[in-house]
PDB file of C-alpha atoms in Angstrom:
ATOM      1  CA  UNK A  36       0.000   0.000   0.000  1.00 45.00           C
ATOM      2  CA  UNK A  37       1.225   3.229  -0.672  1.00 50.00           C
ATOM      3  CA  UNK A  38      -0.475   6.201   1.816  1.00 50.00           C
ATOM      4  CA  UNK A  39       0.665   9.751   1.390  1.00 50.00           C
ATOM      5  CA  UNK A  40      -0.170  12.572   4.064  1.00 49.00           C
ATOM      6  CA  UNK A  41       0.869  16.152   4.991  1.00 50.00           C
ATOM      7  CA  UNK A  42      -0.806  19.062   6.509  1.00 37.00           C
ATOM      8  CA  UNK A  43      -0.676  22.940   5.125  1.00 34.00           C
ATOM      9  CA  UNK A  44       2.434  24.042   7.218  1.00 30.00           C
ATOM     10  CA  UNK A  45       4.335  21.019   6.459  1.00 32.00           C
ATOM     11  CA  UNK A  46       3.361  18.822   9.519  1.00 30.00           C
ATOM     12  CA  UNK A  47       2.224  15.619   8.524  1.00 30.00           C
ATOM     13  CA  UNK A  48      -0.967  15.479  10.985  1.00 30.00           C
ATOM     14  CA  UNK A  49      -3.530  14.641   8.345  1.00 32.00           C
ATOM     15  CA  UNK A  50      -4.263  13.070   5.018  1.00 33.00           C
ATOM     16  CA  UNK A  51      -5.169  14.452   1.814  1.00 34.00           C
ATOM     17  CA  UNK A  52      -8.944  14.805   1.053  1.00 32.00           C
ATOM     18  CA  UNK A  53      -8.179  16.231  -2.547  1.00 40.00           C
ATOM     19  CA  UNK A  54      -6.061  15.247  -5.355  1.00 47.00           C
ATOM     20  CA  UNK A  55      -2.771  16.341  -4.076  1.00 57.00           C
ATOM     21  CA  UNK A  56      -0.575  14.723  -6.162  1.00 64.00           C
ATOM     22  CA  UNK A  57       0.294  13.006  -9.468  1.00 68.00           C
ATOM     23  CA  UNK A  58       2.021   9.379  -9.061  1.00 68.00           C
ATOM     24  CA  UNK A  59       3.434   7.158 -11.854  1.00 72.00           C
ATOM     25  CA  UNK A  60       5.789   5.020 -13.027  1.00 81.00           C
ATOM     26  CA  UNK A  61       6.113   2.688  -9.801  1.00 89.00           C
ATOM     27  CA  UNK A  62       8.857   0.315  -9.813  1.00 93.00           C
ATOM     28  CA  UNK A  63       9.438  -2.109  -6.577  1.00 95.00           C
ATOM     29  CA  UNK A  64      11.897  -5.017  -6.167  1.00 97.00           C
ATOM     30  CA  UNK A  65      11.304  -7.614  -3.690  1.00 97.00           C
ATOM     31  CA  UNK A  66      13.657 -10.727  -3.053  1.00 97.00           C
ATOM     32  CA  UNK A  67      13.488 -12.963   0.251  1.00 96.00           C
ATOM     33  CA  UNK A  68      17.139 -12.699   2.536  1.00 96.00           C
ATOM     34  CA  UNK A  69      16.598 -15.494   4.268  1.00 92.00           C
ATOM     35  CA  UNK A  70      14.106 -14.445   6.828  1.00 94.00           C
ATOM     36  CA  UNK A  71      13.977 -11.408   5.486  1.00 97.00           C
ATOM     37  CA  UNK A  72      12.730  -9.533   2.569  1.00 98.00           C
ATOM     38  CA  UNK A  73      13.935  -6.644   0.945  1.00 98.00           C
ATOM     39  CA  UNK A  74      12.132  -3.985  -0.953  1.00 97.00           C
ATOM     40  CA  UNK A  75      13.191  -0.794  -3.233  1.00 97.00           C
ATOM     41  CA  UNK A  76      10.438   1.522  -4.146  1.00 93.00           C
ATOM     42  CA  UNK A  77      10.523   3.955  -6.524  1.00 90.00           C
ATOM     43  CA  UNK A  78       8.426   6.657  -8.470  1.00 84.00           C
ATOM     44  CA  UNK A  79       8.006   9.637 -10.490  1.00 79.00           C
ATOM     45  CA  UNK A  80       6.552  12.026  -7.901  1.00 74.00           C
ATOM     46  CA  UNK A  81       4.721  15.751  -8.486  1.00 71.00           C
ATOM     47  CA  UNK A  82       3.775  17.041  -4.961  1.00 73.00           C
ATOM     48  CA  UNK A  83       3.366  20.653  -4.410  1.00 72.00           C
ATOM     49  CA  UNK A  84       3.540  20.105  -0.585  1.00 75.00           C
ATOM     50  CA  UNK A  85       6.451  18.093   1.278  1.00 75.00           C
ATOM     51  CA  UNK A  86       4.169  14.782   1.291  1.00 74.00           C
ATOM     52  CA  UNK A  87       4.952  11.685   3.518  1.00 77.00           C
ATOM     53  CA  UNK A  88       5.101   8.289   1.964  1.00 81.00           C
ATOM     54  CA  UNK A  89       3.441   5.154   3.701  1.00 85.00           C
ATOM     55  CA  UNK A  90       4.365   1.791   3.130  1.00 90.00           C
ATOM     56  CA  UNK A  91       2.531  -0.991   5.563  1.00 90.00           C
ATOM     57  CA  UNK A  92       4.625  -4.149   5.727  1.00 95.00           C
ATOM     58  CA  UNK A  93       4.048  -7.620   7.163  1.00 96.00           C
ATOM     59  CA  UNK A  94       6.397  -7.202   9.542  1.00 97.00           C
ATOM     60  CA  UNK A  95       6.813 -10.767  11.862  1.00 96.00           C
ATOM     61  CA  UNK A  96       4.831 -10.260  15.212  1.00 93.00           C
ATOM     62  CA  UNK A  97       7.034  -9.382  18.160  1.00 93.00           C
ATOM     63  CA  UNK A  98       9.938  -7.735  15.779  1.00 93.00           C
ATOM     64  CA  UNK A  99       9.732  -4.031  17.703  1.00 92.00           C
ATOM     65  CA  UNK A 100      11.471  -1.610  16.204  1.00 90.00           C
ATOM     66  CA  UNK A 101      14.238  -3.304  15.003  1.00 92.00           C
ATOM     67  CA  UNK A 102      11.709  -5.086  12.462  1.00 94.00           C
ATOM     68  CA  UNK A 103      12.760  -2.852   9.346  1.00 96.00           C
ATOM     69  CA  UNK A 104      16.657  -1.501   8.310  1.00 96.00           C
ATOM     70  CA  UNK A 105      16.851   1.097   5.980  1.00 95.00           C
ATOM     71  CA  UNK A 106      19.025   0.571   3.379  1.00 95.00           C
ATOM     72  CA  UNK A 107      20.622   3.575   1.556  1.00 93.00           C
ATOM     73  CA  UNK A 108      20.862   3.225  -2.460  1.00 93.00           C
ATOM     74  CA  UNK A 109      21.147   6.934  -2.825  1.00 90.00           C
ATOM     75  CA  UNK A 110      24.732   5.867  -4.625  1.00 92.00           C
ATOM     76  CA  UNK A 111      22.713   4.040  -7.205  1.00 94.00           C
ATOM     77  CA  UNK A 112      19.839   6.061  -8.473  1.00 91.00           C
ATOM     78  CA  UNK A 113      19.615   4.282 -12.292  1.00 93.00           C
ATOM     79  CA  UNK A 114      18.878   0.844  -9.930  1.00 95.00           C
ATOM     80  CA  UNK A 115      15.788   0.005 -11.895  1.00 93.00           C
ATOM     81  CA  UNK A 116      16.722   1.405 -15.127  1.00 92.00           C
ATOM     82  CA  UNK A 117      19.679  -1.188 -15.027  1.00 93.00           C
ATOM     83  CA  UNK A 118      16.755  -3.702 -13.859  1.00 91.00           C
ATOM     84  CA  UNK A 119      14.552  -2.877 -16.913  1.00 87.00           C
ATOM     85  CA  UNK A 120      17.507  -3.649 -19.369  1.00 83.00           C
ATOM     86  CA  UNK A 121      17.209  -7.276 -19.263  1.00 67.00           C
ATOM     87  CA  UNK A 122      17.095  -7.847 -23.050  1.00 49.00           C
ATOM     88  CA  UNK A 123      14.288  -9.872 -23.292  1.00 48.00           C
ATOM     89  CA  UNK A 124      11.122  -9.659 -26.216  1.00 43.00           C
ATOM     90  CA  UNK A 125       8.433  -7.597 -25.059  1.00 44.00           C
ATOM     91  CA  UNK A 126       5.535  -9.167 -23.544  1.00 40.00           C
ATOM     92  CA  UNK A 127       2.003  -7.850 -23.537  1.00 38.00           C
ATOM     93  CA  UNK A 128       0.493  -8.678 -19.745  1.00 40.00           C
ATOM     94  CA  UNK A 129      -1.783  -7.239 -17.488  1.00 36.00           C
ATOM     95  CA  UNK A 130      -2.168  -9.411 -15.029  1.00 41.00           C
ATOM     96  CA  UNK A 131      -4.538  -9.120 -11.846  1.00 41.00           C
ATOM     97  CA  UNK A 132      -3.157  -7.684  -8.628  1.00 38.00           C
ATOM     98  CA  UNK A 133      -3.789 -10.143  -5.354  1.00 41.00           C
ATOM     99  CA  UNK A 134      -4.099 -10.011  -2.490  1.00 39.00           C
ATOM    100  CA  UNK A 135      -3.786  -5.317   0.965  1.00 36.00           C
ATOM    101  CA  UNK A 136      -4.036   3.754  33.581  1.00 37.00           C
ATOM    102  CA  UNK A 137      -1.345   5.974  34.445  1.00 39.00           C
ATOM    103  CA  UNK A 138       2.150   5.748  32.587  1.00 41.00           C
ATOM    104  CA  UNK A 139       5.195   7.319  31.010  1.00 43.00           C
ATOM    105  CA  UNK A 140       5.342   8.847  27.628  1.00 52.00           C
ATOM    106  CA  UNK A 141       6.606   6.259  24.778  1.00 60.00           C
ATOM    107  CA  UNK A 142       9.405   7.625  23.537  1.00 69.00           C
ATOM    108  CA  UNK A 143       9.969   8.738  20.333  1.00 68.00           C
ATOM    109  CA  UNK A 144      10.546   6.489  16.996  1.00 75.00           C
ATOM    110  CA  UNK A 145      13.595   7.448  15.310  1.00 73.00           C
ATOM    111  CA  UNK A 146      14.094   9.306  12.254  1.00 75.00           C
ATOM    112  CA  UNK A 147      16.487   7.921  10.048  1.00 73.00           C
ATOM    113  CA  UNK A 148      18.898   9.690   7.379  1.00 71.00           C
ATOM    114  CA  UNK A 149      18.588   7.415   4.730  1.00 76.00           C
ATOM    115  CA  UNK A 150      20.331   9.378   1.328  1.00 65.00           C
ATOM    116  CA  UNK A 151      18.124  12.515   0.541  1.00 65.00           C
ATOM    117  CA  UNK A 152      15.179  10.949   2.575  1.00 75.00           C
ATOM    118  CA  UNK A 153      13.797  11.303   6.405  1.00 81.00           C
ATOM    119  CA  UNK A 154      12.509   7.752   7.096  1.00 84.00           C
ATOM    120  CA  UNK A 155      10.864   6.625  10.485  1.00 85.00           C
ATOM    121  CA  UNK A 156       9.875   2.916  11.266  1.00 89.00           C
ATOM    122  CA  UNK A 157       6.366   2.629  13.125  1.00 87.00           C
ATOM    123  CA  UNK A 158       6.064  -1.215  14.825  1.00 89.00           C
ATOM    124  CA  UNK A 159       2.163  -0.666  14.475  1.00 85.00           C
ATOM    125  CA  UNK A 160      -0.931   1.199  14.398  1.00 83.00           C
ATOM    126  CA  UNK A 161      -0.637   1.319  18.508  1.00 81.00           C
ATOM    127  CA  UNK A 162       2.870   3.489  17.502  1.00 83.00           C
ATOM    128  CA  UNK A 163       1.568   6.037  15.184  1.00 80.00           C
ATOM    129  CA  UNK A 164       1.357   8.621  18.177  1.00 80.00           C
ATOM    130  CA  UNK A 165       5.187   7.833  18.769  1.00 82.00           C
ATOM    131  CA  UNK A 166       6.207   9.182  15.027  1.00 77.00           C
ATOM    132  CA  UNK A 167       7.825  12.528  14.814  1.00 70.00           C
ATOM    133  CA  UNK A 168       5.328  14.944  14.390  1.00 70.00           C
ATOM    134  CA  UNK A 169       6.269  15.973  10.563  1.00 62.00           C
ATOM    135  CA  UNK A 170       5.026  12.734  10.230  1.00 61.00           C
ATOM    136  CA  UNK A 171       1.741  11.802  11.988  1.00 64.00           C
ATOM    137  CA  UNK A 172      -1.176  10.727  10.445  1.00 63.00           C
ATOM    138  CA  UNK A 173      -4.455  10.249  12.262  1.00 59.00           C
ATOM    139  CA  UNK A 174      -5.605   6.645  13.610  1.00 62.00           C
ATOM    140  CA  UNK A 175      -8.992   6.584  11.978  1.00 60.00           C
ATOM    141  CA  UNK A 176      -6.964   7.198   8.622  1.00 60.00           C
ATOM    142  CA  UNK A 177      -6.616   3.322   8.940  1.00 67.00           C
ATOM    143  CA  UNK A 178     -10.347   2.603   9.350  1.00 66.00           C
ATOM    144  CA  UNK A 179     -10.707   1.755   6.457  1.00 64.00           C
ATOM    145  CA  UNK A 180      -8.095  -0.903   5.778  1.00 71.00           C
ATOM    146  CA  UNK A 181      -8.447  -3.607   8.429  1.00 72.00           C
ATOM    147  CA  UNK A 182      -6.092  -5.819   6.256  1.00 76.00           C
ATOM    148  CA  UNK A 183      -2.836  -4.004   7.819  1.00 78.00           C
ATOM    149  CA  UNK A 184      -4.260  -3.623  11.275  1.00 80.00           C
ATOM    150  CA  UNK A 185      -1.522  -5.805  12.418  1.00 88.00           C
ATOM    151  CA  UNK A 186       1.115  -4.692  10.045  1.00 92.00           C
ATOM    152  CA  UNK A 187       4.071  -2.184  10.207  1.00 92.00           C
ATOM    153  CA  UNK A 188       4.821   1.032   8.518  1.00 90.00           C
ATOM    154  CA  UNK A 189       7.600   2.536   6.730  1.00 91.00           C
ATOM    155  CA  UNK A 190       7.061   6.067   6.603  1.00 87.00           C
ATOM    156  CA  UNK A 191       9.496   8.312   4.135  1.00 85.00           C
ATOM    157  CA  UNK A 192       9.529  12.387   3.687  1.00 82.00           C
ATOM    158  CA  UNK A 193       9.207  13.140   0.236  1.00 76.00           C
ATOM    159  CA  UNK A 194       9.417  16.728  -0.762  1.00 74.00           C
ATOM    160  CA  UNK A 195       7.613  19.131  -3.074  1.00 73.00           C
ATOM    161  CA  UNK A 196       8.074  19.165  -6.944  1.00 70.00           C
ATOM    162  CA  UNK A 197       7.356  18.690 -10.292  1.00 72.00           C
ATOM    163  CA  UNK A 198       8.151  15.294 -11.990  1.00 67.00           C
ATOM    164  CA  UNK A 199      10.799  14.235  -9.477  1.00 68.00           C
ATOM    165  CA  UNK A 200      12.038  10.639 -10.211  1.00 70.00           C
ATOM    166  CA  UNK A 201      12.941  10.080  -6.107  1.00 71.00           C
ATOM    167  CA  UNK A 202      15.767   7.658  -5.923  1.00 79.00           C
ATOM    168  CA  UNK A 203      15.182   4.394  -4.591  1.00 91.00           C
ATOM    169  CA  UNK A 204      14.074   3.693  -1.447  1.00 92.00           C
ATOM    170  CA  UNK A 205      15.360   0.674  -0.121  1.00 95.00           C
ATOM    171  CA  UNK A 206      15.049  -1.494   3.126  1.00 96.00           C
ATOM    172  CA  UNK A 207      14.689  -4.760   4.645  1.00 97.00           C
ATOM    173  CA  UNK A 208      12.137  -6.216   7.081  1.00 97.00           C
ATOM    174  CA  UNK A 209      12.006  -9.191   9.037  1.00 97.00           C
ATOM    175  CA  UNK A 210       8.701 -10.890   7.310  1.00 97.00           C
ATOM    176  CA  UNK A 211       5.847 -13.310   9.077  1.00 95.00           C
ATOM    177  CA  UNK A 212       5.524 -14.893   5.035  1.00 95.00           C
ATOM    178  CA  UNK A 213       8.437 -17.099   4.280  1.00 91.00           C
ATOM    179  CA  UNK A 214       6.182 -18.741   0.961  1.00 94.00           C
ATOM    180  CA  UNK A 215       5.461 -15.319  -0.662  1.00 96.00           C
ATOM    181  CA  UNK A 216       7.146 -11.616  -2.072  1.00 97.00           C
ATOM    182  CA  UNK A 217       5.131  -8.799  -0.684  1.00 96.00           C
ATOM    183  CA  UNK A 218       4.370  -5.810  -2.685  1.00 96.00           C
ATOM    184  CA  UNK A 219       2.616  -2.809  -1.822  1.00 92.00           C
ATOM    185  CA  UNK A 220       0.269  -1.626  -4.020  1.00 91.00           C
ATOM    186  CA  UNK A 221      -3.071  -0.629  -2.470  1.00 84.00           C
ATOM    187  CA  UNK A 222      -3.344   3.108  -3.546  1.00 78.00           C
ATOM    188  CA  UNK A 223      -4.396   5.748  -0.993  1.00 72.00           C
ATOM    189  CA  UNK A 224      -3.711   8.861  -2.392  1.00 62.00           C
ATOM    190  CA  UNK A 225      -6.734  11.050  -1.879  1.00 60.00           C
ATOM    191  CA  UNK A 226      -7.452   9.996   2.055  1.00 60.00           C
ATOM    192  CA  UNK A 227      -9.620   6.738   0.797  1.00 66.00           C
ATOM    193  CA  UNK A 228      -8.930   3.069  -0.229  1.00 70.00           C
ATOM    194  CA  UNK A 229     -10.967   2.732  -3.163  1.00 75.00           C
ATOM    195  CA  UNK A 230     -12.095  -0.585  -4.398  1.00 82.00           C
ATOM    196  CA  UNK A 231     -10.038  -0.230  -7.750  1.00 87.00           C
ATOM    197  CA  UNK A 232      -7.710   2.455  -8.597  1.00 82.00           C
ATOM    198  CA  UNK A 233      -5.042   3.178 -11.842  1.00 84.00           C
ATOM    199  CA  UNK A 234      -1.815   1.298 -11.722  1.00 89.00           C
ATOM    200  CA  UNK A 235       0.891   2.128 -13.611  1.00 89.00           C
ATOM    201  CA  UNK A 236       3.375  -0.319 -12.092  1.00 92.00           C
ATOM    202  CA  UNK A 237       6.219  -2.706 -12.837  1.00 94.00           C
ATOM    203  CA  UNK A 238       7.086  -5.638 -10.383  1.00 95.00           C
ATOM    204  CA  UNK A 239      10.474  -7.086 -10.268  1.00 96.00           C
ATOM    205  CA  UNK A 240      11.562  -9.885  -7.964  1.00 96.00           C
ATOM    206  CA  UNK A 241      13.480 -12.816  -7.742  1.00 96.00           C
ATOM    207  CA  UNK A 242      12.836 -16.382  -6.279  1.00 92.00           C
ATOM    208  CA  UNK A 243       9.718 -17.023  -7.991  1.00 89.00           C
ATOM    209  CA  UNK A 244       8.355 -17.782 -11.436  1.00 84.00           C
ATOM    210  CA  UNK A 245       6.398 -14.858 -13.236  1.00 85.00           C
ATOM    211  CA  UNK A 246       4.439 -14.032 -16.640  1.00 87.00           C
ATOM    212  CA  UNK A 247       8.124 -12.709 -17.801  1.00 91.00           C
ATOM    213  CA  UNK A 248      11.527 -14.384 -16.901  1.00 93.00           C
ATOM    214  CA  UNK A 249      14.754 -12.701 -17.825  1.00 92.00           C
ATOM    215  CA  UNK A 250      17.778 -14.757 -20.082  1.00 90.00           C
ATOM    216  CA  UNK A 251      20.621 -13.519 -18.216  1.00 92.00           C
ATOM    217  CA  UNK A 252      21.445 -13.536 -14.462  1.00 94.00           C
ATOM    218  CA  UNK A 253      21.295 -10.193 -12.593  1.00 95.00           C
ATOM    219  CA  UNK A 254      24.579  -9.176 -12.625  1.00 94.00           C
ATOM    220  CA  UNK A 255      24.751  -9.141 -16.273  1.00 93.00           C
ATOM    221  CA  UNK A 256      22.617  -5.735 -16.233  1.00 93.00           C
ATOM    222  CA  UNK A 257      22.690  -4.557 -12.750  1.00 95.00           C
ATOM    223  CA  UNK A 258      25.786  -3.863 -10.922  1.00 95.00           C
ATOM    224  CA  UNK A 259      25.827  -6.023  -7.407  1.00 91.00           C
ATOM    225  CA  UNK A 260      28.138  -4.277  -5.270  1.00 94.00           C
ATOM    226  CA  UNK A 261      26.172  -1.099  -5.731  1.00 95.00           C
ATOM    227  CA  UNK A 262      22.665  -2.601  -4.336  1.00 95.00           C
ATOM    228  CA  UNK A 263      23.915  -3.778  -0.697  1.00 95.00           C
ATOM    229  CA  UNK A 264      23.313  -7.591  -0.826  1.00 96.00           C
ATOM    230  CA  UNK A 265      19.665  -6.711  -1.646  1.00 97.00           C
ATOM    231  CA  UNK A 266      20.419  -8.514  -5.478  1.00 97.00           C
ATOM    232  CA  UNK A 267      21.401 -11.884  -6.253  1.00 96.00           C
ATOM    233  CA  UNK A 268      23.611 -11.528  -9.051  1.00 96.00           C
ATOM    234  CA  UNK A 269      23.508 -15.015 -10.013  1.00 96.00           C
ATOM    235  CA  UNK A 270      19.817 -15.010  -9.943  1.00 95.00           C
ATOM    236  CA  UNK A 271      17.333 -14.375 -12.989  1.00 94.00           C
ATOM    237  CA  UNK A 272      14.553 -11.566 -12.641  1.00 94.00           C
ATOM    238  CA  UNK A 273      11.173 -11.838 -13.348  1.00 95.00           C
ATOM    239  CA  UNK A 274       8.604  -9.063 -14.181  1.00 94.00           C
ATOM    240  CA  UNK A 275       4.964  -8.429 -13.555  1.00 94.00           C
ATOM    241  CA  UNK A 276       3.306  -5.757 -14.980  1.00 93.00           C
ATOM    242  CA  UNK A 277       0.095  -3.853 -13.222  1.00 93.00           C
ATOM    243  CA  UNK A 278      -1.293  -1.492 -15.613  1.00 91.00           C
ATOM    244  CA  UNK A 279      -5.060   0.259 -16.053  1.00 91.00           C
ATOM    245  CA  UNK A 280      -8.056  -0.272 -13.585  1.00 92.00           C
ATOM    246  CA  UNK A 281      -7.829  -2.875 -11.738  1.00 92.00           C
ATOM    247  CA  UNK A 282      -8.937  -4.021  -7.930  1.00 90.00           C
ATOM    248  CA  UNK A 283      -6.863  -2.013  -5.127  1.00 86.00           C
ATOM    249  CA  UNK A 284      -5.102  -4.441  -3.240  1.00 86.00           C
ATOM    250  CA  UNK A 285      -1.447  -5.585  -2.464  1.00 91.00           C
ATOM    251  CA  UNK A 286       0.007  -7.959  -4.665  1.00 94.00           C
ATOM    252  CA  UNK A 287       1.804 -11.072  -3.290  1.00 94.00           C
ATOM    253  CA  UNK A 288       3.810 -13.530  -5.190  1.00 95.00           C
ATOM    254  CA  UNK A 289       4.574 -17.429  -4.353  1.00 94.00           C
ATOM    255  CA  UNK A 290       7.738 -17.995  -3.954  1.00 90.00           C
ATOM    256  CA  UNK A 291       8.897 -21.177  -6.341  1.00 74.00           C
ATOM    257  CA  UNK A 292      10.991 -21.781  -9.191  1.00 51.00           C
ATOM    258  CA  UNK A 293      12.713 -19.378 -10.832  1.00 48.00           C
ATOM    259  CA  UNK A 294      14.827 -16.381 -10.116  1.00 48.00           C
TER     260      UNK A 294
END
């Protein structure tokens, strides 16, 4: 899911009732570490407020705060163009997206300097109150999702402009799904979860199968030491495109053959 807020002065204390923004050209990466997965996340932003970026994760139960790392690819900003150049025929596919008393003051969730981002990690919805205040959202903001009740949330600063392509956000996050890729792709962008929305997205992953399959390993388009152990060089990518109206939910993949 991806959940953008902000208020007037800059503070992110509420969500967007009106079209704020213009979104496109989403690109994520997922690939299982073991018990881990990592994700890189990127777009081509127009925002003419500072905006924050919300990414719920199926974080394991019981991880705390130490259930997500940033990762900083800030020295690789043409990741995903070097993904896309896999040298394969083009394939027409849209496939379907699947699925989305008395006591002490917590203390405060850190805010971490992750290339030109702010990035905070929030445990769950319990936590929001603990996020810096630049970056608060309201609870009832969730209402309407119950499938992430239990989930955890990245949360990135993004700031104004005009067709920015933001470089990659990257991180990895201890997951409760050792049999599937997550991706987040449920669209709240004007304060509401609809129940189908525009994508304009391109899935890459490794591990599994998929409608597309590159014929080269990784490493012969991508360079490995630049992407922090979050590529398997050796590995082959697949691809799964999300494009037009379809339903508004986060996509998972089965992890198999492949990759």
């Amino acid at each position: 899911m991806c959940c953008f807020s902000r208020t007037p002065l800059g503070l992110f204390a509420r969500l967007f009732w009106r079209r704020p923004i213009d979104v496109k050209g989403t690109r994520i990466f997922a690939r299982h570490l073991g018990r881990e997965q990592a994700l890189v996340y990127d777009l081509d932003l127009s925002t003419a407020h500072d905006v924050a970026m919300i990414l719920p994760l199926p974080v394991a139960p019981g991880s705390g705060e130490a259930g997500v790392e940033f990762v900083d690819l800030s020295g690789y900003p043409r990741f995903f163009d070097d993904l896309g150049r896999w040298g394969y025929e083009e394939i027409q596919a849209l496939p379907k997206s699947r699925g989305l008393g008395l006591s002490l003051p917590a203390p405060r969730l850190k805010v971490h300097e992750v290339g030109a981002f702010e990035a905070s990690y929030v445990p769950g919805l319990s936590d929001m109150h603990r996020l810096d205040p630049r970056f608060r959202v309201p609870d009832d903001a969730w209402a309407g999702l119950p499938a992430v009740r239990d989930f955890g949330f990245a949360v990135f600063k993004l700031r104004k402009g005009r067709n920015q392509r933001i470089h990659p956000m990257a991180l990895r996050f201890r997951t409760r799904d050792a049999g599937r890729l997550f991706f987040p792709t449920v669209h709240v962008h004007d304060g509401q979860a609809h129940p189908t929305a525009r994508f304009h997205h391109t899935l890459y992953f490794q591990g599994a199968g998929g409608p597309e399959v590159s014929d080269r390993p990784a490493g012969a388009y991508v360079q490995p030491e630049r992407c922090a152990g979050l590529v398997d060089a050796d590995g082959r990518v697949s691809r799964l495109r999300l494009h037009g109206e379809l339903p508004n939910a986060d996509t998972w993949v089965s992890l198999g053959t492949g990759g």
